[in-house]
Amino acid sequence: MSRQHVGQGEISDFCEQRVNLPVEKARQYREQANWLRDRLDTYIAQNPNFTLRKMRLSGSLAKGTALRSLNDVDMACYVKVSDAPSDRKGIAEYLAERLRSIPNVKDHQIVPQTYSVTITFSGTGLSIDVVPILYDGDPDWYGDLVNRHDGSLLRTSIPRHIEFARTRKAAQPGHFAQAVRLAKFWAKRMKDERDGFRFKSFMVELIMAHIADNGTDLSDYPRVLTAFFDYIAKTGLADQIVFEDFYKRAAVGNFPHPMRIIDPVNAANNVSSLYTQQNVDLIVDAALEAGDAVEAALGAPTKHETVRYWQKVLGPSFNP
């Protein structure tokens, strides 16, 4: 691969300037989320029969894969299933009412949504989206996540999801998280620019984990993007992706979906089950174009032409 005009250094600089959530901002967001968690933990210690059992940071901020565009933080709140309302349409109000018990959190900061609760901090403008998990005492903190969109239940474990990401980050320190952020940045651009394009960030993360687990060196960012786009283009996303961190491959059943990316903490959950063949085709087509652009950039004879090809992948703000 030729790096005469744009190489690892230029891509790394772009990540710091345009892709990554700034370190100070990430620290501030984590401190705010941890403050909320600690207030709840203190209240639970003083009121051991309280129906909320724990609050955990989740999502990209917890995994270290947040983009600069992050504007809200995900947290999960474990709710004793025996005390939760049987009608899930009432779960948001139920959760909001109990969150108002947390010391130093004002009522006006807490706003119930359809199946979740938003807590807003006026000082930073940060919004924390708190999603309930119906908890039955599992020692690995498995519980039934209440989908914030339709109220459906999904068995999950927030600590195990974070452990999954942490294992990949430890295998390639500094590079796994950056590789995920780069691919997510590209996917977000495609979502913004192309009608009907869908590519869930969690799916991007799992594909990157899959190619890393199968030997891809993530320390070379141009090569990482090439590997990511090549995998999508060559497989057409038809190959099933399974991880054996917390269960054996044999535990995964047959899924009748065109794309099968299996949740690493729940063998019964295909995280791509809602994607149609048309959705898959749009992702594959975009990856083919992006992969061709990277290859052309690496072989371009002038810096102007190299940058022009990289802009097809990273957008017009890429101008080293």
PDB file of N, CA and C in Angstrom, residues 3 5 11 13-14 18 38 40-41 44 64-65 75 82 85 148 151 159 163 171 176 215 222 267 298 300 309:
ATOM      1  N   ARG A   3       1.676   5.058   0.777  1.00  0.00           N
ATOM      2  CA  ARG A   3       1.267   6.049   1.779  1.00  0.00           C
ATOM      3  C   ARG A   3       1.925   7.400   1.476  1.00  0.00           C
ATOM      4  N   HIS A   5       1.000  10.158   0.141  1.00  0.00           N
ATOM      5  CA  HIS A   5       0.287  11.411   0.388  1.00  0.00           C
ATOM      6  C   HIS A   5      -0.578  11.382   1.640  1.00  0.00           C
ATOM      7  N   ILE A  11      -4.665   9.947   8.893  1.00  0.00           N
ATOM      8  CA  ILE A  11      -5.936   9.376   9.348  1.00  0.00           C
ATOM      9  C   ILE A  11      -6.080   9.537  10.863  1.00  0.00           C
ATOM     10  N   ASP A  13      -4.741  11.860  12.754  1.00  0.00           N
ATOM     11  CA  ASP A  13      -5.017  13.276  13.039  1.00  0.00           C
ATOM     12  C   ASP A  13      -6.475  13.604  12.775  1.00  0.00           C
ATOM     13  N   PHE A  14      -7.011  13.064  11.688  1.00  0.00           N
ATOM     14  CA  PHE A  14      -8.419  13.313  11.357  1.00  0.00           C
ATOM     15  C   PHE A  14      -9.329  12.740  12.443  1.00  0.00           C
ATOM     16  N   ARG A  18     -11.943  15.125  14.119  1.00  0.00           N
ATOM     17  CA  ARG A  18     -13.300  15.065  13.577  1.00  0.00           C
ATOM     18  C   ARG A  18     -14.128  13.860  14.011  1.00  0.00           C
ATOM     19  N   ASP A  38     -23.844   6.864  41.488  1.00  0.00           N
ATOM     20  CA  ASP A  38     -23.444   6.851  42.900  1.00  0.00           C
ATOM     21  C   ASP A  38     -24.567   7.339  43.808  1.00  0.00           C
ATOM     22  N   LEU A  40     -27.727   6.912  43.270  1.00  0.00           N
ATOM     23  CA  LEU A  40     -28.678   5.809  43.389  1.00  0.00           C
ATOM     24  C   LEU A  40     -28.118   4.714  44.304  1.00  0.00           C
ATOM     25  N   ASP A  41     -26.833   4.384  44.158  1.00  0.00           N
ATOM     26  CA  ASP A  41     -26.231   3.349  45.006  1.00  0.00           C
ATOM     27  C   ASP A  41     -26.341   3.718  46.487  1.00  0.00           C
ATOM     28  N   ILE A  44     -29.907   3.216  47.592  1.00  0.00           N
ATOM     29  CA  ILE A  44     -30.228   1.794  47.743  1.00  0.00           C
ATOM     30  C   ILE A  44     -29.640   1.245  49.041  1.00  0.00           C
ATOM     31  N   GLY A  64     -15.999   3.045  25.171  1.00  0.00           N
ATOM     32  CA  GLY A  64     -14.905   3.862  24.645  1.00  0.00           C
ATOM     33  C   GLY A  64     -14.936   4.013  23.145  1.00  0.00           C
ATOM     34  N   THR A  65     -16.119   3.860  22.526  1.00  0.00           N
ATOM     35  CA  THR A  65     -16.226   3.948  21.071  1.00  0.00           C
ATOM     36  C   THR A  65     -17.136   5.092  20.628  1.00  0.00           C
ATOM     37  N   MET A  75     -27.754   4.811  29.752  1.00  0.00           N
ATOM     38  CA  MET A  75     -27.597   4.098  31.008  1.00  0.00           C
ATOM     39  C   MET A  75     -28.732   3.096  31.137  1.00  0.00           C
ATOM     40  N   SER A  82     -40.341  -8.226  40.114  1.00  0.00           N
ATOM     41  CA  SER A  82     -41.514  -8.537  40.927  1.00  0.00           C
ATOM     42  C   SER A  82     -42.309  -7.292  41.289  1.00  0.00           C
ATOM     43  N   PRO A  85     -44.473  -2.676  36.930  1.00  0.00           N
ATOM     44  CA  PRO A  85     -45.844  -2.792  36.425  1.00  0.00           C
ATOM     45  C   PRO A  85     -45.945  -3.889  35.371  1.00  0.00           C
ATOM     46  N   ARG A 148     -36.683   0.684  24.001  1.00  0.00           N
ATOM     47  CA  ARG A 148     -37.192   2.051  24.129  1.00  0.00           C
ATOM     48  C   ARG A 148     -38.117   2.442  22.983  1.00  0.00           C
ATOM     49  N   GLY A 151     -41.186  -1.354  23.347  1.00  0.00           N
ATOM     50  CA  GLY A 151     -41.530  -2.013  24.601  1.00  0.00           C
ATOM     51  C   GLY A 151     -41.278  -3.500  24.632  1.00  0.00           C
ATOM     52  N   PRO A 159     -22.932  -5.709  31.923  1.00  0.00           N
ATOM     53  CA  PRO A 159     -21.522  -5.970  32.254  1.00  0.00           C
ATOM     54  C   PRO A 159     -20.828  -6.890  31.254  1.00  0.00           C
ATOM     55  N   GLU A 163     -17.589  -6.210  28.996  1.00  0.00           N
ATOM     56  CA  GLU A 163     -16.461  -7.140  29.063  1.00  0.00           C
ATOM     57  C   GLU A 163     -16.060  -7.609  27.663  1.00  0.00           C
ATOM     58  N   ALA A 171      -6.750  -6.813  23.547  1.00  0.00           N
ATOM     59  CA  ALA A 171      -5.993  -7.566  22.549  1.00  0.00           C
ATOM     60  C   ALA A 171      -5.257  -6.636  21.591  1.00  0.00           C
ATOM     61  N   PHE A 176      -8.509  -1.108  18.683  1.00  0.00           N
ATOM     62  CA  PHE A 176      -9.849  -1.657  18.442  1.00  0.00           C
ATOM     63  C   PHE A 176     -10.897  -0.545  18.528  1.00  0.00           C
ATOM     64  N   GLY A 215      -7.773 -12.272  12.945  1.00  0.00           N
ATOM     65  CA  GLY A 215      -6.387 -11.992  12.601  1.00  0.00           C
ATOM     66  C   GLY A 215      -6.068 -10.648  11.992  1.00  0.00           C
ATOM     67  N   PRO A 222      -5.672   2.778   7.428  1.00  0.00           N
ATOM     68  CA  PRO A 222      -6.083   2.560   6.029  1.00  0.00           C
ATOM     69  C   PRO A 222      -6.335   1.086   5.731  1.00  0.00           C
ATOM     70  N   ALA A 267     -27.363 -15.897  22.785  1.00  0.00           N
ATOM     71  CA  ALA A 267     -27.346 -16.722  21.576  1.00  0.00           C
ATOM     72  C   ALA A 267     -28.685 -16.731  20.840  1.00  0.00           C
ATOM     73  N   LEU A 298      -4.937   4.960  -2.216  1.00  0.00           N
ATOM     74  CA  LEU A 298      -3.610   4.439  -1.886  1.00  0.00           C
ATOM     75  C   LEU A 298      -2.707   4.320  -3.110  1.00  0.00           C
ATOM     76  N   ALA A 300      -3.108   6.620  -5.805  1.00  0.00           N
ATOM     77  CA  ALA A 300      -3.208   7.872  -6.563  1.00  0.00           C
ATOM     78  C   ALA A 300      -1.841   8.555  -6.689  1.00  0.00           C
ATOM     79  N   TYR A 309     -10.162  11.035  -3.200  1.00  0.00           N
ATOM     80  CA  TYR A 309     -10.679   9.674  -3.001  1.00  0.00           C
ATOM     81  C   TYR A 309     -10.991   9.426  -1.525  1.00  0.00           C
TER      82      TYR A 309
END
